[in-house]
Short mmCIF file of C-alpha atoms and ligand atoms in Angstrom, two decimals:
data_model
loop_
_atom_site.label_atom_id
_atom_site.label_comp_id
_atom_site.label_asym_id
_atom_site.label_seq_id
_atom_site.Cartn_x
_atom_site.Cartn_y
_atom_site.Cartn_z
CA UNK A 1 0.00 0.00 0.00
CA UNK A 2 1.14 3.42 -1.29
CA UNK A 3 2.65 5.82 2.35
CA UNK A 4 0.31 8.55 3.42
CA UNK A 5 3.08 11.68 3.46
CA UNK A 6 1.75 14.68 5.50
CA UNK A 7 3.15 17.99 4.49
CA UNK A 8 3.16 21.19 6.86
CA UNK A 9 4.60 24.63 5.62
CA UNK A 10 4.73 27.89 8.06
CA UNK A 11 7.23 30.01 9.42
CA UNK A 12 7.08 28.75 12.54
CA UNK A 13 8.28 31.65 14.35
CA UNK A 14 8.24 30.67 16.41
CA UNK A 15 7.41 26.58 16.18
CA UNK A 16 4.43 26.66 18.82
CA UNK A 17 1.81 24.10 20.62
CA UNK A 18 -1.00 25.28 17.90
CA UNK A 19 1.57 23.76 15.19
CA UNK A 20 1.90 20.32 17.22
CA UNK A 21 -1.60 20.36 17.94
CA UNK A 22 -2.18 20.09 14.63
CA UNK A 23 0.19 18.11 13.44
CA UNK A 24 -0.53 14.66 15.77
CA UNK A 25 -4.00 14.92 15.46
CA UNK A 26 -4.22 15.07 11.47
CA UNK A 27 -1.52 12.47 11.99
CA UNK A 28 -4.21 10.26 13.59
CA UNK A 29 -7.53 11.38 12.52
CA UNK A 30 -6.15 10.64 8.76
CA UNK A 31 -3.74 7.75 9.18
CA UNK A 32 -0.98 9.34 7.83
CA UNK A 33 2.78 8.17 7.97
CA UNK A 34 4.46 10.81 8.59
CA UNK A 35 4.53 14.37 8.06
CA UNK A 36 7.49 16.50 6.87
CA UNK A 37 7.76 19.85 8.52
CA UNK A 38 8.91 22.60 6.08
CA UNK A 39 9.60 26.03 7.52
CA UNK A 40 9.57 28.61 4.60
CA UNK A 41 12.57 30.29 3.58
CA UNK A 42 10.36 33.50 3.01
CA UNK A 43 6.62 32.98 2.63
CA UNK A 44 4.95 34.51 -0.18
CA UNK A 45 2.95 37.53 0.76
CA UNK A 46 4.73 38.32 4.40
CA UNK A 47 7.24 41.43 4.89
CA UNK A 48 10.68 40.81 6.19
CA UNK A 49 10.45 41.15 10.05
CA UNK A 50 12.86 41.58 13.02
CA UNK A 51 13.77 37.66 14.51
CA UNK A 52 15.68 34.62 13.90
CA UNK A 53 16.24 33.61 10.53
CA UNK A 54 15.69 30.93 8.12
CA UNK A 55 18.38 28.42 9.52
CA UNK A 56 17.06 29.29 13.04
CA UNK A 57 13.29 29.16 12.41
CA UNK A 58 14.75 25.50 11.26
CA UNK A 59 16.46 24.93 14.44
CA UNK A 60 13.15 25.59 16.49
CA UNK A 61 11.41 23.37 14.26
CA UNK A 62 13.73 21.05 14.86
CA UNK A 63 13.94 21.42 18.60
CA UNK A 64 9.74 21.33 18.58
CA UNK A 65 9.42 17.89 17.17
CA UNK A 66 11.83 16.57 19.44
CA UNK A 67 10.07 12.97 21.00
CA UNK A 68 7.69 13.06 18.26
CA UNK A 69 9.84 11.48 15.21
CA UNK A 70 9.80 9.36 13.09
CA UNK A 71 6.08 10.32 12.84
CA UNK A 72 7.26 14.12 12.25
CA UNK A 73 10.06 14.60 10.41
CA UNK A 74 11.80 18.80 9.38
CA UNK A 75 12.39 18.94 5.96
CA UNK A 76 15.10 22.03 5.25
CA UNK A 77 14.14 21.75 1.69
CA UNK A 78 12.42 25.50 1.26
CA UNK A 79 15.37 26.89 3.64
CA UNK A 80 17.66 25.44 1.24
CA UNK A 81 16.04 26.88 -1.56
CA UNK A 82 16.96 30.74 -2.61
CA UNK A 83 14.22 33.07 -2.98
CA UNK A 84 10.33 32.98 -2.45
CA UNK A 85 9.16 29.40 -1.16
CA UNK A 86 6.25 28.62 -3.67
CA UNK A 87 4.27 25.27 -2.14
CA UNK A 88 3.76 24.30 -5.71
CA UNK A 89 7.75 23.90 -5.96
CA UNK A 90 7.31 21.84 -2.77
CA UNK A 91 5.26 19.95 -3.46
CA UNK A 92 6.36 18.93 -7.49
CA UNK A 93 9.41 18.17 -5.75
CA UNK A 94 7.98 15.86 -3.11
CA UNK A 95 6.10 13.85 -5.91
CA UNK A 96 8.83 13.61 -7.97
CA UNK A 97 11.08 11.91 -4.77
CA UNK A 98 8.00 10.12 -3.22
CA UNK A 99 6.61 8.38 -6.45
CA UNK A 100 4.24 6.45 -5.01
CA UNK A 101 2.96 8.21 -1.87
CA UNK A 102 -0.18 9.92 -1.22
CA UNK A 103 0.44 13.32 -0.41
CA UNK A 104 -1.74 15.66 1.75
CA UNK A 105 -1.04 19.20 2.56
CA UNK A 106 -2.15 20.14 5.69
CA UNK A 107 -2.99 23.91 6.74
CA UNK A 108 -5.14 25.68 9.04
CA UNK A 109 -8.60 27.35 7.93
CA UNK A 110 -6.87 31.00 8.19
CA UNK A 111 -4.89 29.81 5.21
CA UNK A 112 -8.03 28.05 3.49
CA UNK A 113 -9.64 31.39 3.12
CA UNK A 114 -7.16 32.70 0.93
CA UNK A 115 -6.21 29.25 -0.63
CA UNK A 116 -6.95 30.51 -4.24
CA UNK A 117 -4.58 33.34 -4.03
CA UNK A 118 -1.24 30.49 -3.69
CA UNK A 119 0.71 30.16 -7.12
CA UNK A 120 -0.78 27.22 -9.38
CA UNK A 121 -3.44 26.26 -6.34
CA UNK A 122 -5.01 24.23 -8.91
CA UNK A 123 -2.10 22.11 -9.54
CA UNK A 124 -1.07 21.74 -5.88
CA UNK A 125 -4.78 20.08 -5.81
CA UNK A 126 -4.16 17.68 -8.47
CA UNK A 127 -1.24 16.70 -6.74
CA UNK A 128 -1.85 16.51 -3.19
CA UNK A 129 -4.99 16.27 -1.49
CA UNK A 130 -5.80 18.76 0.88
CA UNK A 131 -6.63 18.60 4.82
CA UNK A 132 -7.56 21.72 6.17
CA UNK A 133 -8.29 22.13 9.97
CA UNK A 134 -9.93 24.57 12.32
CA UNK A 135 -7.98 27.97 14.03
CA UNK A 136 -9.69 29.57 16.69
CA UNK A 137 -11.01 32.99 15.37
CA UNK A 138 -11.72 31.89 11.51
CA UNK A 139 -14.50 30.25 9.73
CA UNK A 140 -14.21 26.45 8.79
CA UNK A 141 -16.21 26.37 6.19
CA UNK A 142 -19.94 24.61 6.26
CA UNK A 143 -20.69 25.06 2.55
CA UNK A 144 -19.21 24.96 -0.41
CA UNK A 145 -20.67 28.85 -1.09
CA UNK A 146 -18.26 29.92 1.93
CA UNK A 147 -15.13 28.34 0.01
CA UNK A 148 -12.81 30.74 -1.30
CA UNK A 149 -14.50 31.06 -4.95
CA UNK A 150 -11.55 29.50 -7.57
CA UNK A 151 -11.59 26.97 -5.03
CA UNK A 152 -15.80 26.20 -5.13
CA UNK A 153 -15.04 26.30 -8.76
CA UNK A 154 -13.00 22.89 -8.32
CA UNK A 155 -15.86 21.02 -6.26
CA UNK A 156 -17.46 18.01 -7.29
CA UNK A 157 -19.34 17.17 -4.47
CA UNK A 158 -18.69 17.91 -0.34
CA UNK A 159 -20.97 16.07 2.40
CA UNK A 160 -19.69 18.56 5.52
CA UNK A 161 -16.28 16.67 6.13
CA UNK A 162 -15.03 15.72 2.67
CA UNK A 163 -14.94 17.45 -0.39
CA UNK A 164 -15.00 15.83 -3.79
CA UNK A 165 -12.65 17.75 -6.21
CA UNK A 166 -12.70 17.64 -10.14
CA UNK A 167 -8.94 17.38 -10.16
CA UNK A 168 -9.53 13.63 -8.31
CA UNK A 169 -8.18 14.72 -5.30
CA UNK A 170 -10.13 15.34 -1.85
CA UNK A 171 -10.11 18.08 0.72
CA UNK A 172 -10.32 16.61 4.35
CA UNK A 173 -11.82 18.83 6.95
CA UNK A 174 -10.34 17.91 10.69
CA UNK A 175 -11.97 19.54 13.68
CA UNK A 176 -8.73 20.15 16.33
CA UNK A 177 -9.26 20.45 20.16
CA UNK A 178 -8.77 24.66 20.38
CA UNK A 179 -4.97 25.66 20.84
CA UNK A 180 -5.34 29.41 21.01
CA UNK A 181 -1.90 30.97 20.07
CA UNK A 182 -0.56 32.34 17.02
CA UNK A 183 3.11 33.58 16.24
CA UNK A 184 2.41 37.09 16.15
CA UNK A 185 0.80 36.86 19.33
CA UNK A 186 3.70 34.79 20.73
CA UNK A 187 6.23 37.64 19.31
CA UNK A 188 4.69 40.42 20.89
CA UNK A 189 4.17 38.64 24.31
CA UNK A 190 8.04 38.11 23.77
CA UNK A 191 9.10 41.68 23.22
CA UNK A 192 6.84 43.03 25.52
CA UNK A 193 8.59 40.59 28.22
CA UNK A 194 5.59 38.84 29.21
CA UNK A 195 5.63 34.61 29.57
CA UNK A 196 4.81 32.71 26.58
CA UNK A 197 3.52 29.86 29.31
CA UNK A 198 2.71 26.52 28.09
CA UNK A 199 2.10 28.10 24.39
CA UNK A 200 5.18 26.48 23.03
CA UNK A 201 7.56 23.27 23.71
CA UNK A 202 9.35 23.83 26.61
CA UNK A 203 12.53 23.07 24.85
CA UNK A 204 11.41 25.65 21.94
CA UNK A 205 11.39 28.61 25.10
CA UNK A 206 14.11 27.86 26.50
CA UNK A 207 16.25 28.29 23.09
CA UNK A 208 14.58 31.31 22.59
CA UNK A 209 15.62 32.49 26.48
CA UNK A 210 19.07 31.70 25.45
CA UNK A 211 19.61 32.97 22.13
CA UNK A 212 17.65 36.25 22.86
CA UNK A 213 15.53 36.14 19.77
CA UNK A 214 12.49 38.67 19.49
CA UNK A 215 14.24 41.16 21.49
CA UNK A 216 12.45 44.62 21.57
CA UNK A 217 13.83 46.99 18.51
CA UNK A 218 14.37 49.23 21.49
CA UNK A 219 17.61 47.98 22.21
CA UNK A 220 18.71 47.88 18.42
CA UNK A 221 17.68 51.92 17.41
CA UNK A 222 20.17 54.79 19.05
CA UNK A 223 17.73 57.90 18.08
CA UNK A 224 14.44 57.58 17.14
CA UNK A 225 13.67 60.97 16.84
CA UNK A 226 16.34 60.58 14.18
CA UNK A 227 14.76 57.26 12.57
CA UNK A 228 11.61 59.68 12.77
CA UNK A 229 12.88 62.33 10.36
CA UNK A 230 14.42 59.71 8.20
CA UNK A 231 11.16 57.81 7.72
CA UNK A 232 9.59 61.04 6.58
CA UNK A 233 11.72 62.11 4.13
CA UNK A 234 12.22 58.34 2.62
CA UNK A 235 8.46 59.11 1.69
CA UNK A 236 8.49 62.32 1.25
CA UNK A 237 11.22 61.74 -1.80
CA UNK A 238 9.29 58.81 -2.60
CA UNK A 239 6.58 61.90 -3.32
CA UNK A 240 3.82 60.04 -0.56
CA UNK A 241 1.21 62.51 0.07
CA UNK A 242 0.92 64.75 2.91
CA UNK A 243 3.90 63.48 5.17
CA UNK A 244 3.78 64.03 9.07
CA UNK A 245 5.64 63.64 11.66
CA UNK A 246 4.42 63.14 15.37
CA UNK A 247 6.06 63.42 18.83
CA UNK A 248 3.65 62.21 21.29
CA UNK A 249 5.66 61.86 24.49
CA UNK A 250 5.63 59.58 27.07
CA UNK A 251 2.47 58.93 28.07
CA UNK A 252 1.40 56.80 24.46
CA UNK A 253 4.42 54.47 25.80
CA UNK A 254 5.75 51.89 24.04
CA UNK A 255 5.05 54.51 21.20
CA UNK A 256 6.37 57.48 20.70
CA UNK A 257 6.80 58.80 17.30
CA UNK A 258 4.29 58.27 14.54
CA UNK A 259 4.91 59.47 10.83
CA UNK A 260 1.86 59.30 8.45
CA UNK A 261 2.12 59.78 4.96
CA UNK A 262 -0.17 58.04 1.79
CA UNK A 263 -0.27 57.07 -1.64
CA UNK A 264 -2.67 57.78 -4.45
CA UNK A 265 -3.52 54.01 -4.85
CA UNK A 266 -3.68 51.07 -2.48
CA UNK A 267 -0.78 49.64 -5.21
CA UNK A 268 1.81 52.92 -4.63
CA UNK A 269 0.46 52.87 -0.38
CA UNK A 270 1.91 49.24 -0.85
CA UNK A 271 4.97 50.04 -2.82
CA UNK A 272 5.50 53.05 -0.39
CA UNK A 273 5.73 50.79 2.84
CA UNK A 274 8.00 48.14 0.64
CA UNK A 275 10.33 50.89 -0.20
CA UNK A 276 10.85 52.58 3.31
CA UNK A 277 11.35 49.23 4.82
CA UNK A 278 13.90 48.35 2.02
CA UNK A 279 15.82 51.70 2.58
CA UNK A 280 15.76 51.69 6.16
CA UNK A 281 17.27 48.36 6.80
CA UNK A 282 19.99 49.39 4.15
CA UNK A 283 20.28 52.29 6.21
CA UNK A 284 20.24 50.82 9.42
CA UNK A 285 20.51 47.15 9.64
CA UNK A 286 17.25 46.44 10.92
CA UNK A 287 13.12 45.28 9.89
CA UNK A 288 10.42 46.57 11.57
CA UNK A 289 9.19 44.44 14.21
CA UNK A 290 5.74 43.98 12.76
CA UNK A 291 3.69 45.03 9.63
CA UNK A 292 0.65 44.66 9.02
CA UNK A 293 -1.81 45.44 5.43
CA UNK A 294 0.64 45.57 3.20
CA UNK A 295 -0.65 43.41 0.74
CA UNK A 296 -4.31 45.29 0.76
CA UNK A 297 -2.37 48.37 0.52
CA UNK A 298 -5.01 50.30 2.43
CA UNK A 299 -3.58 51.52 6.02
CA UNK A 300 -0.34 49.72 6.29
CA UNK A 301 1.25 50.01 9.73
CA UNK A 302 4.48 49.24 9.86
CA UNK A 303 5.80 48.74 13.76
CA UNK A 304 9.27 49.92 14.87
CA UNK A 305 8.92 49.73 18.78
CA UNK A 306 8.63 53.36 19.79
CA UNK A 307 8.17 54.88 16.30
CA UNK A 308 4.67 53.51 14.22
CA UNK A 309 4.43 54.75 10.55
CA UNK A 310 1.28 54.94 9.54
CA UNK A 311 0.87 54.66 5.75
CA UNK A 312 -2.55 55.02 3.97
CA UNK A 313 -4.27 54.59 0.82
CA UNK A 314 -5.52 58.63 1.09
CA UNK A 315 -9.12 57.73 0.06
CA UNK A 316 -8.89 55.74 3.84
CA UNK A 317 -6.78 58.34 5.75
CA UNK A 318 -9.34 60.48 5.22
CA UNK A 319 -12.42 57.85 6.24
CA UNK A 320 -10.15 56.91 9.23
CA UNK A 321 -8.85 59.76 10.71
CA UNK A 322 -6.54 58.48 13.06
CA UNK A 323 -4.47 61.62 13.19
CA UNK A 324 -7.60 63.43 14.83
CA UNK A 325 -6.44 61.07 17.82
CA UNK A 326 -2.96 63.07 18.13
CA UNK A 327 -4.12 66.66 16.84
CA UNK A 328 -2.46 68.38 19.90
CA UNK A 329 0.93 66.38 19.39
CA UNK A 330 3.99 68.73 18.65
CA UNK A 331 5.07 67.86 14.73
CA UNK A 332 8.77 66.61 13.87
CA UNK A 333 10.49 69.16 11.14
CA UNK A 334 10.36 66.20 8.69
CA UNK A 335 12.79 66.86 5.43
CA UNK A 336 10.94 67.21 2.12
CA UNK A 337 13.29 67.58 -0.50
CA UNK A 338 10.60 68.20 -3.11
CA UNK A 339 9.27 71.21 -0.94
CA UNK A 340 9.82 73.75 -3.27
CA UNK A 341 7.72 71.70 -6.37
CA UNK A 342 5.54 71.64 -4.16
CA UNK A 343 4.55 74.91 -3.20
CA UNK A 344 5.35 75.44 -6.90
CA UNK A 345 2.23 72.98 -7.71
CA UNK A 346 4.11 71.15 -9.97
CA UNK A 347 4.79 67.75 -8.62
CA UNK A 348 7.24 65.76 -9.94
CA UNK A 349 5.35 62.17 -10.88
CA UNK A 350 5.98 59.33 -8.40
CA UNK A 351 8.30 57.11 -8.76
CA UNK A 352 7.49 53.65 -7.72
CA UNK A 353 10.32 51.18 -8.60
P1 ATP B 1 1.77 34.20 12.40
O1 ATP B 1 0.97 34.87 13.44
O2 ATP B 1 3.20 34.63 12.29
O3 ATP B 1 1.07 34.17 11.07
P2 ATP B 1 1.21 31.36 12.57
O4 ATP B 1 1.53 30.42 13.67
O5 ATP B 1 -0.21 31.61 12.21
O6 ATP B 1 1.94 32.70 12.92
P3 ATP B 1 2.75 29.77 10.63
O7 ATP B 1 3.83 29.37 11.55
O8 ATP B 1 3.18 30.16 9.26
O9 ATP B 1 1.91 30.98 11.19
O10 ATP B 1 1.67 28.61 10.57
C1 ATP B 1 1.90 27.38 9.89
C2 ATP B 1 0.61 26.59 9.77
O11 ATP B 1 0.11 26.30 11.06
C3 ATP B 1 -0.50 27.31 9.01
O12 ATP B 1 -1.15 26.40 8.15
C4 ATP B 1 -1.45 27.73 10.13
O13 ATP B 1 -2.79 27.80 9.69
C5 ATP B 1 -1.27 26.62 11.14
N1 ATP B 1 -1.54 27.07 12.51
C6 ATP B 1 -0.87 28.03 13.19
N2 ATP B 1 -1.37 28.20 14.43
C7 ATP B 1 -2.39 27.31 14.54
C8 ATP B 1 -3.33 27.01 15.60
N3 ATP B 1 -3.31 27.66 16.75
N4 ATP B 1 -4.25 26.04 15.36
C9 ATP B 1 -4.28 25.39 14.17
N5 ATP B 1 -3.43 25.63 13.15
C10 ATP B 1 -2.50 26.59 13.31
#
């Protein structure tokens, strides 16, 4: 009989209970094998953030498992692998080693929502079937109109646990016992100094304890006020629209600069954020230590411990108006070397490459 082959992708930073959770009761619940863990070189669709890297989100992986192999096995193929880990390449790869296994990708429903948005999703369905589980805080899906749509255009059939594809291949639905944690959460809890419990292995913790991983950016920026000025006229040059610079003081501790700015379109708000964060770590060495929207390209906030920057589609900053929140803040002298076009009116066009 052909090996049932489990396959789990992530970041895994860090590797956490939710993961292992997971993991051993697909294992059972669908008979598999084993499953290969793969942490992601850099997943498609996530910005660059402050924290261990590739060989070290590996190493946690590693560490996590610990007890449970052979059942769960890492697999450093995607850290191995330069540039953007596609599951598609993955996964060809895997069939092409395991010839006669079955293959099932496993992933949580927060993932399922926005399945039809992966490279070649289609194919990864012909090859693999599919087993996607519940995540506290997202919809499992009850009916095929709740799929995400290029994937309801696939279905042959689904009787509330098993769907029926057209490409021969199934997707499994597996209810887990509730393991409330994510790895953002886990990351701020760790910056902010607070315990991270029984949320991941205790072997996992203590590696992070040593190493010092998720440390606050704090420690790694001299000046903000400086990093403030130099945010603002990144975008200002960049020619966002109506750059500001905030100094709110103590009191809105851990922040304490915020520079706003926006682009025309949600495409130049995204290209916007993706260019200061690009210039600022060649500047300074270092990624924020969370973003968040920068894909939608709406109100992308982009987190650099006591320094926010707020940057908005300008159709939204207006509908928000978050700056109303700081309107008697004292504003930063932020350079804008287009100043005098201007005043001028004549704008030079933006640039966004
Ligand atoms: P982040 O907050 O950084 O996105 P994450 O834990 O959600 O962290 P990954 O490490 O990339 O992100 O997750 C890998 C896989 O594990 C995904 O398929 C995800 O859906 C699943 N997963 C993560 N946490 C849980 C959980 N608590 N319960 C079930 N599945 C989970």
């Amino acid at each position: 009989m052909s090996k049932k082959i489990g396959v789990f992708g992530g970041t895994f930073s860090p590797f956490h209970n939710g993961h292992l959770n997971s993991l051993l009761t697909v294992a059972k619940v669908m008979g598999l094998d084993q499953i290969r863990i793969i942490p992601a070189r850099q997943s498609p669709n996530r910005p660059q953030i402050e924290g261990p890297g590739p060989e070290e989100r590996l190493l946690m992986a590693r560490i996590g498992v610990a007890g449970h192999e052979p059942l769960l096995v890492v697999d450093d193929r995607e850290i191995k692998r330069e540039g953007i880990s596609y599951t598609i390449d993955t996964i060809q790869d895997l069939r092409g080693e395991l010839r006669d296994a079955q293959l099932f990708l496993i992933i949580g429903a927060d993932q399922f929502e926005k399945f039809d948005h992966w490279r070649s999703y289609s194919e990864i369905l012909e090859a693999a079937e599919l087993v996607v589980t519940t995540r506290p805080g997202h919809e499992w899906p009850r009916e095929v109109q709740t799929y995400p749509p290029g994937v309801a255009s696939l279905v042959d059939s689904f009787d509330g646990r098993v769907a029926k594809l057209i490409t021969g291949t199934d997707i499994h639905f597996v209810e887990l016992k509730d393991v409330e944690v994510s790895g953002s959460e886990l990351r701020r809890r760790l910056r902010a100094g607070e315990s991270i419990g029984e949320l991941v292995p205790a072997a996992v913790a203590e590696e992070i304890r040593i190493k010092g991983w998720y440390s606050d950016l704090h420690k790694k920026v001299e000046n903000y006020l400086e990093l403030s000025l130099d945010m603002g006229r990144i975008l200002n040059e960049k020619n966002a629209i109506n750059v500001v610079g905030l100094d709110l003081g103590e009191k809105h501790y851990p922040a304490q600069f915020v520079v706003v700015g926006s682009g025309a379109n949600t495409r130049q708000t995204s290209a916007l954020a993706e260019h200061l964060m690009t210039q600022i770590h060649k500047i300074y060495g270092f990624w924020p230590q969370n973003v968040e929207g920068q894909y939608e390209g709406r109100w992308v906030v982009v987190d650099y411990g006591a320094l926010i920057v707020h940057i908005f589609y300008d159709f939204a900053r207006h509908e928000y108006k978050v700056e109303d929140l700081w309107s008697a803040a004292p504003r930063l002298s932020i350079p804008d070397p287009h100043a005098a076009f201007r005043t001028s009116g004549t704008y030079p066009r933006p640039r966004l490459s």
